[in-house]
């Protein structure tokens, strides 16, 4: 019997919802499967805001994907009328030789991205909410800002549905199998069994369980996001005055933060970057302890003194990390004709959501993509040879 669908997408968070939209827009018969409801808060695509930036300290190789992602985010807003992106500007702060500053500057120069270098006095003058040390500098990028993860997922779900995709929420995949011989895949859920010509797996923190045969040593980390009401109110923290920022201390600890984007009672959000604790989706501790809040407030009092005026709330999410903190986006090495994977986004992936959706549609339908994704081949992390 022929497959019931052209493509099945497992996981309808950021990457999976984008993939279903791009696949449906190309006329594919798409089935999307999601463990929870639409736009849920159990994984990584929630929390009200995610940083977007182009002067990318992680590696200059990401910049072409970022430029395309910016285009697609703008298109997403036009197509749905949803508030998705706010470009309020951003600063990458630290000592000149820090990864945050030096890496951002490398990408900006290599790709001729508009930017400015600010010394400590100029940072304080332009952004009075920030108090850098005299030996700290910042790369300022006007095109930096934030994206709203819940709105992004909702927008992609909307467009996927309008394009004819069949989306099943509250229906987790139990297991999948590649049938071999060009026969596609079979996917089993608690409700039914489905077949398709191709499977796209976007498992987020469930990657270690759903992609055991990929051979990548993923680690899952519990992360905490905090919202504080600034002393004196949020006016100095509004997006026209206060930038997004990533701030690296001399000991390498990074924090990141946002302007106040949701009204005077919601405060401003801040979090540590890569200072989480190991967990699994089943064992993550969702309660945030008082000592965690105190540590965050103490840290921020040295950088943004008015921010930790009053603690408002906290929420947890999960990073799905690879050993080198680069993504995994590829056809599955063991099942290249039947399965594509997108995982291990290591805490810096959400800004790429729309372009990853485009890439996954390319890989699922044609086996290749014009986007530069060699960096994300999973075989770099396994014993499998890279052709």
Tab-separated table of C-alpha atoms in Angstrom:
chain	number	residue	atom	x	y	z
A	1	UNK	CA	0.000	0.000	0.000
A	2	UNK	CA	1.240	3.531	-0.696
A	3	UNK	CA	2.191	5.756	2.282
A	4	UNK	CA	-0.668	7.647	3.874
A	5	UNK	CA	1.373	10.855	3.927
A	6	UNK	CA	4.321	12.356	2.081
A	7	UNK	CA	5.987	13.517	5.312
A	8	UNK	CA	5.354	13.004	9.024
A	9	UNK	CA	6.790	15.646	11.351
A	10	UNK	CA	7.287	14.625	14.976
A	11	UNK	CA	7.398	17.505	17.451
A	12	UNK	CA	5.493	20.734	16.787
A	13	UNK	CA	7.531	23.175	18.818
A	14	UNK	CA	9.619	25.834	17.123
A	15	UNK	CA	11.389	23.765	14.470
A	16	UNK	CA	8.628	21.223	13.840
A	17	UNK	CA	5.867	23.800	13.433
A	18	UNK	CA	8.026	25.703	10.952
A	19	UNK	CA	8.767	22.508	9.036
A	20	UNK	CA	5.070	21.609	8.759
A	21	UNK	CA	4.331	25.077	7.369
A	22	UNK	CA	7.080	24.968	4.749
A	23	UNK	CA	6.207	21.425	3.719
A	24	UNK	CA	2.501	22.186	3.391
A	25	UNK	CA	3.276	25.367	1.460
A	26	UNK	CA	5.052	23.200	-1.129
A	27	UNK	CA	2.028	20.961	-1.551
A	28	UNK	CA	3.205	18.008	0.520
A	29	UNK	CA	0.713	15.844	2.402
A	30	UNK	CA	1.915	16.466	5.954
A	31	UNK	CA	1.017	14.871	9.270
A	32	UNK	CA	2.279	16.611	12.396
A	33	UNK	CA	2.426	14.788	15.727
A	34	UNK	CA	2.859	16.558	19.070
A	35	UNK	CA	3.067	15.061	22.559
A	36	UNK	CA	1.322	18.033	24.179
A	37	UNK	CA	-1.147	20.704	23.085
A	38	UNK	CA	-0.369	23.541	20.681
A	39	UNK	CA	2.061	26.208	21.937
A	40	UNK	CA	2.796	24.366	25.189
A	41	UNK	CA	5.319	25.207	27.928
A	42	UNK	CA	6.771	21.752	28.601
A	43	UNK	CA	9.793	21.964	26.307
A	44	UNK	CA	11.882	24.860	25.000
A	45	UNK	CA	9.618	27.028	22.823
A	46	UNK	CA	8.137	29.256	25.505
A	47	UNK	CA	9.045	32.025	27.938
A	48	UNK	CA	7.779	35.101	26.100
A	49	UNK	CA	11.025	36.132	24.393
A	50	UNK	CA	14.192	34.856	22.741
A	51	UNK	CA	17.161	36.931	21.613
A	52	UNK	CA	17.855	37.387	17.919
A	53	UNK	CA	21.136	38.817	16.618
A	54	UNK	CA	23.370	38.651	13.566
A	55	UNK	CA	26.903	39.317	14.866
A	56	UNK	CA	27.088	35.740	16.003
A	57	UNK	CA	29.834	34.904	18.504
A	58	UNK	CA	29.207	31.152	18.278
A	59	UNK	CA	30.611	30.938	14.716
A	60	UNK	CA	30.545	33.155	11.613
A	61	UNK	CA	29.153	30.174	9.684
A	62	UNK	CA	25.730	30.873	11.209
A	63	UNK	CA	25.401	34.351	9.720
A	64	UNK	CA	23.971	33.409	6.283
A	65	UNK	CA	21.276	31.392	8.024
A	66	UNK	CA	20.502	34.336	10.297
A	67	UNK	CA	20.108	36.699	7.361
A	68	UNK	CA	17.609	34.326	5.763
A	69	UNK	CA	15.846	33.795	9.090
A	70	UNK	CA	15.311	37.543	9.457
A	71	UNK	CA	13.644	37.582	6.033
A	72	UNK	CA	11.396	34.681	6.928
A	73	UNK	CA	10.422	36.166	10.292
A	74	UNK	CA	9.331	39.334	8.520
A	75	UNK	CA	7.336	37.235	6.057
A	76	UNK	CA	5.748	35.347	8.940
A	77	UNK	CA	4.510	38.596	10.459
A	78	UNK	CA	3.108	39.751	7.119
A	79	UNK	CA	1.355	36.458	6.445
A	80	UNK	CA	-0.255	36.100	9.880
A	81	UNK	CA	-0.500	39.609	11.326
A	82	UNK	CA	1.046	38.345	14.552
A	83	UNK	CA	3.568	40.244	16.682
A	84	UNK	CA	6.662	38.083	16.312
A	85	UNK	CA	9.815	40.260	16.125
A	86	UNK	CA	10.963	43.396	17.964
A	87	UNK	CA	14.302	44.841	16.808
A	88	UNK	CA	15.230	47.032	19.765
A	89	UNK	CA	18.994	46.786	19.305
A	90	UNK	CA	21.429	44.808	21.393
A	91	UNK	CA	24.815	44.883	23.093
A	92	UNK	CA	27.286	42.041	23.546
A	93	UNK	CA	29.225	43.063	26.665
A	94	UNK	CA	32.454	41.835	28.230
A	95	UNK	CA	36.185	42.267	28.155
A	96	UNK	CA	37.577	42.761	24.637
A	97	UNK	CA	39.035	39.239	24.472
A	98	UNK	CA	35.903	37.516	25.778
A	99	UNK	CA	34.117	35.087	23.482
A	100	UNK	CA	30.971	37.204	23.592
A	101	UNK	CA	32.737	40.343	22.349
A	102	UNK	CA	35.570	38.963	20.217
A	103	UNK	CA	33.388	36.310	18.583
A	104	UNK	CA	30.658	38.824	17.779
A	105	UNK	CA	33.207	41.203	16.287
A	106	UNK	CA	34.679	38.415	14.151
A	107	UNK	CA	31.300	37.628	12.606
A	108	UNK	CA	30.446	41.289	12.106
A	109	UNK	CA	33.701	41.945	10.273
A	110	UNK	CA	33.668	38.741	8.230
A	111	UNK	CA	30.128	39.405	6.947
A	112	UNK	CA	30.329	43.200	6.872
A	113	UNK	CA	27.466	43.562	9.337
A	114	UNK	CA	26.620	47.061	10.626
A	115	UNK	CA	27.906	47.439	14.186
A	116	UNK	CA	29.638	49.777	16.610
A	117	UNK	CA	32.188	49.164	19.337
A	118	UNK	CA	31.423	51.034	22.572
A	119	UNK	CA	33.703	51.596	25.543
A	120	UNK	CA	32.347	51.472	29.079
A	121	UNK	CA	31.635	55.197	29.269
A	122	UNK	CA	29.676	55.141	26.021
A	123	UNK	CA	27.684	52.103	27.137
A	124	UNK	CA	26.657	53.963	30.299
A	125	UNK	CA	25.799	57.111	28.352
A	126	UNK	CA	23.593	55.379	25.768
A	127	UNK	CA	22.058	52.818	28.076
A	128	UNK	CA	21.862	54.221	31.625
A	129	UNK	CA	20.319	51.003	32.924
A	130	UNK	CA	23.649	49.206	32.320
A	131	UNK	CA	26.735	49.623	34.541
A	132	UNK	CA	29.763	47.988	32.910
A	133	UNK	CA	33.183	47.899	34.536
A	134	UNK	CA	35.785	50.282	33.142
A	135	UNK	CA	37.596	47.397	31.419
A	136	UNK	CA	34.469	46.174	29.624
A	137	UNK	CA	33.336	47.050	26.105
A	138	UNK	CA	30.354	46.168	23.939
A	139	UNK	CA	29.523	45.413	20.356
A	140	UNK	CA	26.317	47.290	19.587
A	141	UNK	CA	24.062	45.934	16.837
A	142	UNK	CA	20.943	47.858	15.862
A	143	UNK	CA	19.430	44.827	14.097
A	144	UNK	CA	19.449	42.733	17.257
A	145	UNK	CA	16.289	42.251	19.246
A	146	UNK	CA	13.858	39.573	20.296
A	147	UNK	CA	11.407	37.090	18.895
A	148	UNK	CA	8.325	35.795	20.708
A	149	UNK	CA	8.433	31.984	20.812
A	150	UNK	CA	4.762	31.335	21.552
A	151	UNK	CA	3.635	33.698	18.797
A	152	UNK	CA	6.126	32.143	16.388
A	153	UNK	CA	4.872	28.620	17.001
A	154	UNK	CA	1.242	29.755	16.815
A	155	UNK	CA	1.922	31.539	13.528
A	156	UNK	CA	3.542	28.487	11.953
A	157	UNK	CA	0.746	26.222	13.201
A	158	UNK	CA	-1.768	28.643	11.698
A	159	UNK	CA	-0.068	28.661	8.305
A	160	UNK	CA	0.496	24.896	8.323
A	161	UNK	CA	-3.187	24.300	8.992
A	162	UNK	CA	-4.206	26.780	6.320
A	163	UNK	CA	-1.868	24.969	3.928
A	164	UNK	CA	-3.596	21.656	4.524
A	165	UNK	CA	-1.321	20.005	7.098
A	166	UNK	CA	-3.014	17.511	9.414
A	167	UNK	CA	-1.826	18.317	12.951
A	168	UNK	CA	-2.467	15.890	15.816
A	169	UNK	CA	-1.896	17.315	19.292
A	170	UNK	CA	-1.842	15.224	22.475
A	171	UNK	CA	-0.679	12.283	20.341
A	172	UNK	CA	2.945	11.411	21.136
A	173	UNK	CA	4.985	9.132	18.950
A	174	UNK	CA	5.880	5.867	20.679
A	175	UNK	CA	8.385	4.615	18.118
A	176	UNK	CA	9.317	4.806	14.455
A	177	UNK	CA	10.921	2.470	11.979
A	178	UNK	CA	12.488	2.969	8.579
A	179	UNK	CA	11.051	0.356	6.221
A	180	UNK	CA	14.009	0.231	3.839
A	181	UNK	CA	14.078	-0.232	0.104
A	182	UNK	CA	12.622	3.214	-0.552
A	183	UNK	CA	9.390	2.304	1.250
A	184	UNK	CA	9.567	5.204	3.705
A	185	UNK	CA	8.738	4.992	7.401
A	186	UNK	CA	6.159	3.692	9.828
A	187	UNK	CA	5.292	5.726	12.919
A	188	UNK	CA	3.450	4.302	15.909
A	189	UNK	CA	1.466	6.372	18.403
A	190	UNK	CA	-0.917	5.342	21.178
A	191	UNK	CA	-3.780	6.189	18.806
A	192	UNK	CA	-2.737	4.740	15.463
A	193	UNK	CA	0.000	3.687	13.061
A	194	UNK	CA	0.932	5.890	10.119
A	195	UNK	CA	3.166	5.528	7.082
A	196	UNK	CA	4.935	8.194	5.068
A	197	UNK	CA	7.572	8.598	2.445
A	198	UNK	CA	9.723	10.550	4.894
A	199	UNK	CA	9.958	11.348	8.606
A	200	UNK	CA	11.202	14.612	10.124
A	201	UNK	CA	12.057	14.321	13.819
A	202	UNK	CA	12.216	17.552	15.854
A	203	UNK	CA	12.342	16.065	19.355
A	204	UNK	CA	13.807	18.864	21.458
A	205	UNK	CA	14.712	17.539	24.899
A	206	UNK	CA	13.345	14.119	23.951
A	207	UNK	CA	16.221	13.559	21.480
A	208	UNK	CA	18.153	11.130	23.732
A	209	UNK	CA	15.126	8.806	23.808
A	210	UNK	CA	13.750	9.170	20.273
A	211	UNK	CA	17.077	9.251	18.414
A	212	UNK	CA	19.168	6.658	20.214
A	213	UNK	CA	20.546	5.263	16.965
A	214	UNK	CA	21.860	8.673	15.899
A	215	UNK	CA	24.873	8.160	18.160
A	216	UNK	CA	25.077	11.766	19.373
A	217	UNK	CA	25.725	12.191	23.132
A	218	UNK	CA	23.059	14.789	23.876
A	219	UNK	CA	22.777	16.304	27.334
A	220	UNK	CA	19.613	17.956	28.629
A	221	UNK	CA	19.834	20.904	31.022
A	222	UNK	CA	17.267	22.594	33.210
A	223	UNK	CA	17.351	26.358	32.698
A	224	UNK	CA	15.532	29.073	34.646
A	225	UNK	CA	14.133	32.354	33.321
A	226	UNK	CA	13.436	35.185	35.804
A	227	UNK	CA	11.248	38.276	35.669
A	228	UNK	CA	11.939	41.246	37.960
A	229	UNK	CA	10.127	44.521	38.491
A	230	UNK	CA	12.819	47.222	38.216
A	231	UNK	CA	13.233	49.703	41.018
A	232	UNK	CA	11.535	52.918	39.923
A	233	UNK	CA	9.338	51.199	37.338
A	234	UNK	CA	9.794	49.864	33.824
A	235	UNK	CA	9.961	53.110	31.846
A	236	UNK	CA	13.801	53.067	31.536
A	237	UNK	CA	13.512	49.403	30.496
A	238	UNK	CA	11.135	49.854	27.577
A	239	UNK	CA	12.363	48.668	24.163
A	240	UNK	CA	13.061	52.185	22.880
A	241	UNK	CA	15.530	52.738	25.742
A	242	UNK	CA	16.824	49.374	26.934
A	243	UNK	CA	18.478	46.842	24.579
A	244	UNK	CA	18.708	43.085	24.668
A	245	UNK	CA	22.105	42.105	26.027
A	246	UNK	CA	24.445	39.185	26.521
A	247	UNK	CA	27.001	39.934	29.216
A	248	UNK	CA	30.083	37.813	29.879
A	249	UNK	CA	31.973	38.215	33.151
A	250	UNK	CA	35.712	37.757	33.536
A	251	UNK	CA	35.117	34.191	34.744
A	252	UNK	CA	33.171	33.341	31.587
A	253	UNK	CA	29.683	33.350	33.138
A	254	UNK	CA	27.132	34.802	30.717
A	255	UNK	CA	23.766	36.350	31.449
A	256	UNK	CA	21.254	37.633	28.944
A	257	UNK	CA	18.313	39.966	29.294
A	258	UNK	CA	15.489	41.820	27.597
A	259	UNK	CA	13.602	45.068	27.751
A	260	UNK	CA	10.186	45.178	29.423
A	261	UNK	CA	7.921	44.124	26.551
A	262	UNK	CA	4.623	43.117	28.168
A	263	UNK	CA	3.428	46.139	30.101
A	264	UNK	CA	4.313	47.793	33.406
A	265	UNK	CA	3.244	44.886	35.617
A	266	UNK	CA	5.263	42.178	33.821
A	267	UNK	CA	8.778	43.469	34.487
A	268	UNK	CA	11.896	42.527	32.536
A	269	UNK	CA	13.331	39.074	31.932
A	270	UNK	CA	16.871	37.844	32.581
A	271	UNK	CA	18.601	34.451	32.736
A	272	UNK	CA	21.956	32.769	32.941
A	273	UNK	CA	23.259	31.341	29.674
A	274	UNK	CA	24.593	27.770	29.999
A	275	UNK	CA	24.522	27.534	33.772
A	276	UNK	CA	21.909	24.827	34.026
A	277	UNK	CA	21.689	21.476	35.768
A	278	UNK	CA	21.322	18.059	34.097
A	279	UNK	CA	17.793	16.702	33.839
A	280	UNK	CA	15.406	14.796	31.641
A	281	UNK	CA	11.956	15.886	30.462
A	282	UNK	CA	10.510	13.514	33.037
A	283	UNK	CA	12.686	14.550	36.015
A	284	UNK	CA	13.074	18.314	35.501
A	285	UNK	CA	12.294	20.277	38.658
A	286	UNK	CA	9.750	22.904	37.651
A	287	UNK	CA	9.769	24.697	41.009
A	288	UNK	CA	12.334	27.509	41.242
A	289	UNK	CA	14.030	27.770	44.634
A	290	UNK	CA	14.502	30.949	46.653
A	291	UNK	CA	18.280	30.580	46.571
A	292	UNK	CA	18.191	30.508	42.759
A	293	UNK	CA	16.235	33.764	42.698
A	294	UNK	CA	18.648	35.315	45.206
A	295	UNK	CA	21.682	34.292	43.134
A	296	UNK	CA	20.178	35.807	39.991
A	297	UNK	CA	19.271	39.050	41.787
A	298	UNK	CA	22.752	39.326	43.294
A	299	UNK	CA	24.422	38.783	39.931
A	300	UNK	CA	22.271	41.345	38.154
A	301	UNK	CA	22.725	43.949	40.878
A	302	UNK	CA	26.309	44.358	39.629
A	303	UNK	CA	25.310	44.827	35.982
A	304	UNK	CA	21.792	46.273	35.892
A	305	UNK	CA	21.347	47.654	39.431
A	306	UNK	CA	17.728	48.752	39.043
A	307	UNK	CA	16.557	45.422	37.631
A	308	UNK	CA	16.214	43.171	40.699
A	309	UNK	CA	13.882	45.561	42.481
A	310	UNK	CA	11.205	42.929	43.108
A	311	UNK	CA	11.004	39.329	41.981
A	312	UNK	CA	7.856	38.658	39.947
A	313	UNK	CA	8.059	35.102	38.651
A	314	UNK	CA	10.282	32.395	37.190
A	315	UNK	CA	9.851	29.583	34.698
A	316	UNK	CA	11.918	26.622	33.592
A	317	UNK	CA	12.816	25.356	30.145
A	318	UNK	CA	15.324	22.884	28.758
A	319	UNK	CA	18.462	23.146	26.651
A	320	UNK	CA	19.262	20.147	24.452
A	321	UNK	CA	23.040	20.325	24.123
A	322	UNK	CA	25.556	18.719	21.804
A	323	UNK	CA	29.182	18.401	22.953
A	324	UNK	CA	30.336	21.265	20.706
A	325	UNK	CA	27.118	23.307	21.151
A	326	UNK	CA	26.438	23.299	17.401
A	327	UNK	CA	23.164	22.045	15.966
A	328	UNK	CA	22.270	18.718	14.378
A	329	UNK	CA	20.381	19.232	11.103
A	330	UNK	CA	20.740	16.474	8.512
A	331	UNK	CA	19.303	13.416	6.937
A	332	UNK	CA	19.782	10.570	9.396
A	333	UNK	CA	23.113	8.860	8.529
A	334	UNK	CA	21.624	5.390	9.083
A	335	UNK	CA	18.391	6.122	7.183
A	336	UNK	CA	19.227	8.890	4.706
A	337	UNK	CA	16.361	8.120	2.346
A	338	UNK	CA	13.703	8.030	5.032
A	339	UNK	CA	14.510	10.262	8.027
A	340	UNK	CA	15.650	13.840	8.656
A	341	UNK	CA	16.596	15.111	12.129
A	342	UNK	CA	16.757	18.560	13.706
A	343	UNK	CA	17.892	18.672	17.317
A	344	UNK	CA	20.633	19.703	19.749
A	345	UNK	CA	19.976	23.423	19.423
A	346	UNK	CA	21.981	24.034	22.588
A	347	UNK	CA	20.208	27.100	23.893
A	348	UNK	CA	20.779	29.336	20.888
A	349	UNK	CA	18.498	27.889	18.230
A	350	UNK	CA	15.181	29.688	18.360
A	351	UNK	CA	16.261	32.657	16.248
A	352	UNK	CA	16.796	30.152	13.406
A	353	UNK	CA	13.316	28.598	13.576
A	354	UNK	CA	11.924	29.741	10.193
A	355	UNK	CA	15.067	28.971	8.210
A	356	UNK	CA	15.393	25.563	9.875
A	357	UNK	CA	11.812	24.889	8.795
A	358	UNK	CA	12.806	25.782	5.240
A	359	UNK	CA	15.877	23.546	5.425
A	360	UNK	CA	13.879	20.603	6.773
A	361	UNK	CA	11.399	20.926	3.931
A	362	UNK	CA	14.313	20.909	1.473
A	363	UNK	CA	15.888	17.809	3.019
A	364	UNK	CA	12.629	15.889	3.337
A	365	UNK	CA	11.458	16.549	-0.208
A	366	UNK	CA	14.713	16.670	-2.199
A	367	UNK	CA	17.456	15.288	0.024
A	368	UNK	CA	19.543	18.448	-0.212
A	369	UNK	CA	19.452	22.167	0.557
A	370	UNK	CA	21.217	25.246	-0.737
A	371	UNK	CA	21.643	26.510	2.815
A	372	UNK	CA	25.084	25.961	4.413
A	373	UNK	CA	24.543	23.202	6.978
A	374	UNK	CA	27.798	21.205	6.842
A	375	UNK	CA	28.588	22.368	10.389
A	376	UNK	CA	25.511	20.513	11.628
A	377	UNK	CA	26.291	17.014	10.328
A	378	UNK	CA	25.833	14.584	13.264
A	379	UNK	CA	28.704	12.428	12.064
A	380	UNK	CA	31.137	15.036	13.429
A	381	UNK	CA	30.129	13.775	16.896
A	382	UNK	CA	30.165	10.040	16.169
A	383	UNK	CA	32.433	7.432	14.688
A	384	UNK	CA	30.514	7.496	11.410
A	385	UNK	CA	32.605	8.785	8.493
A	386	UNK	CA	31.587	12.000	6.769
A	387	UNK	CA	31.580	11.539	3.003
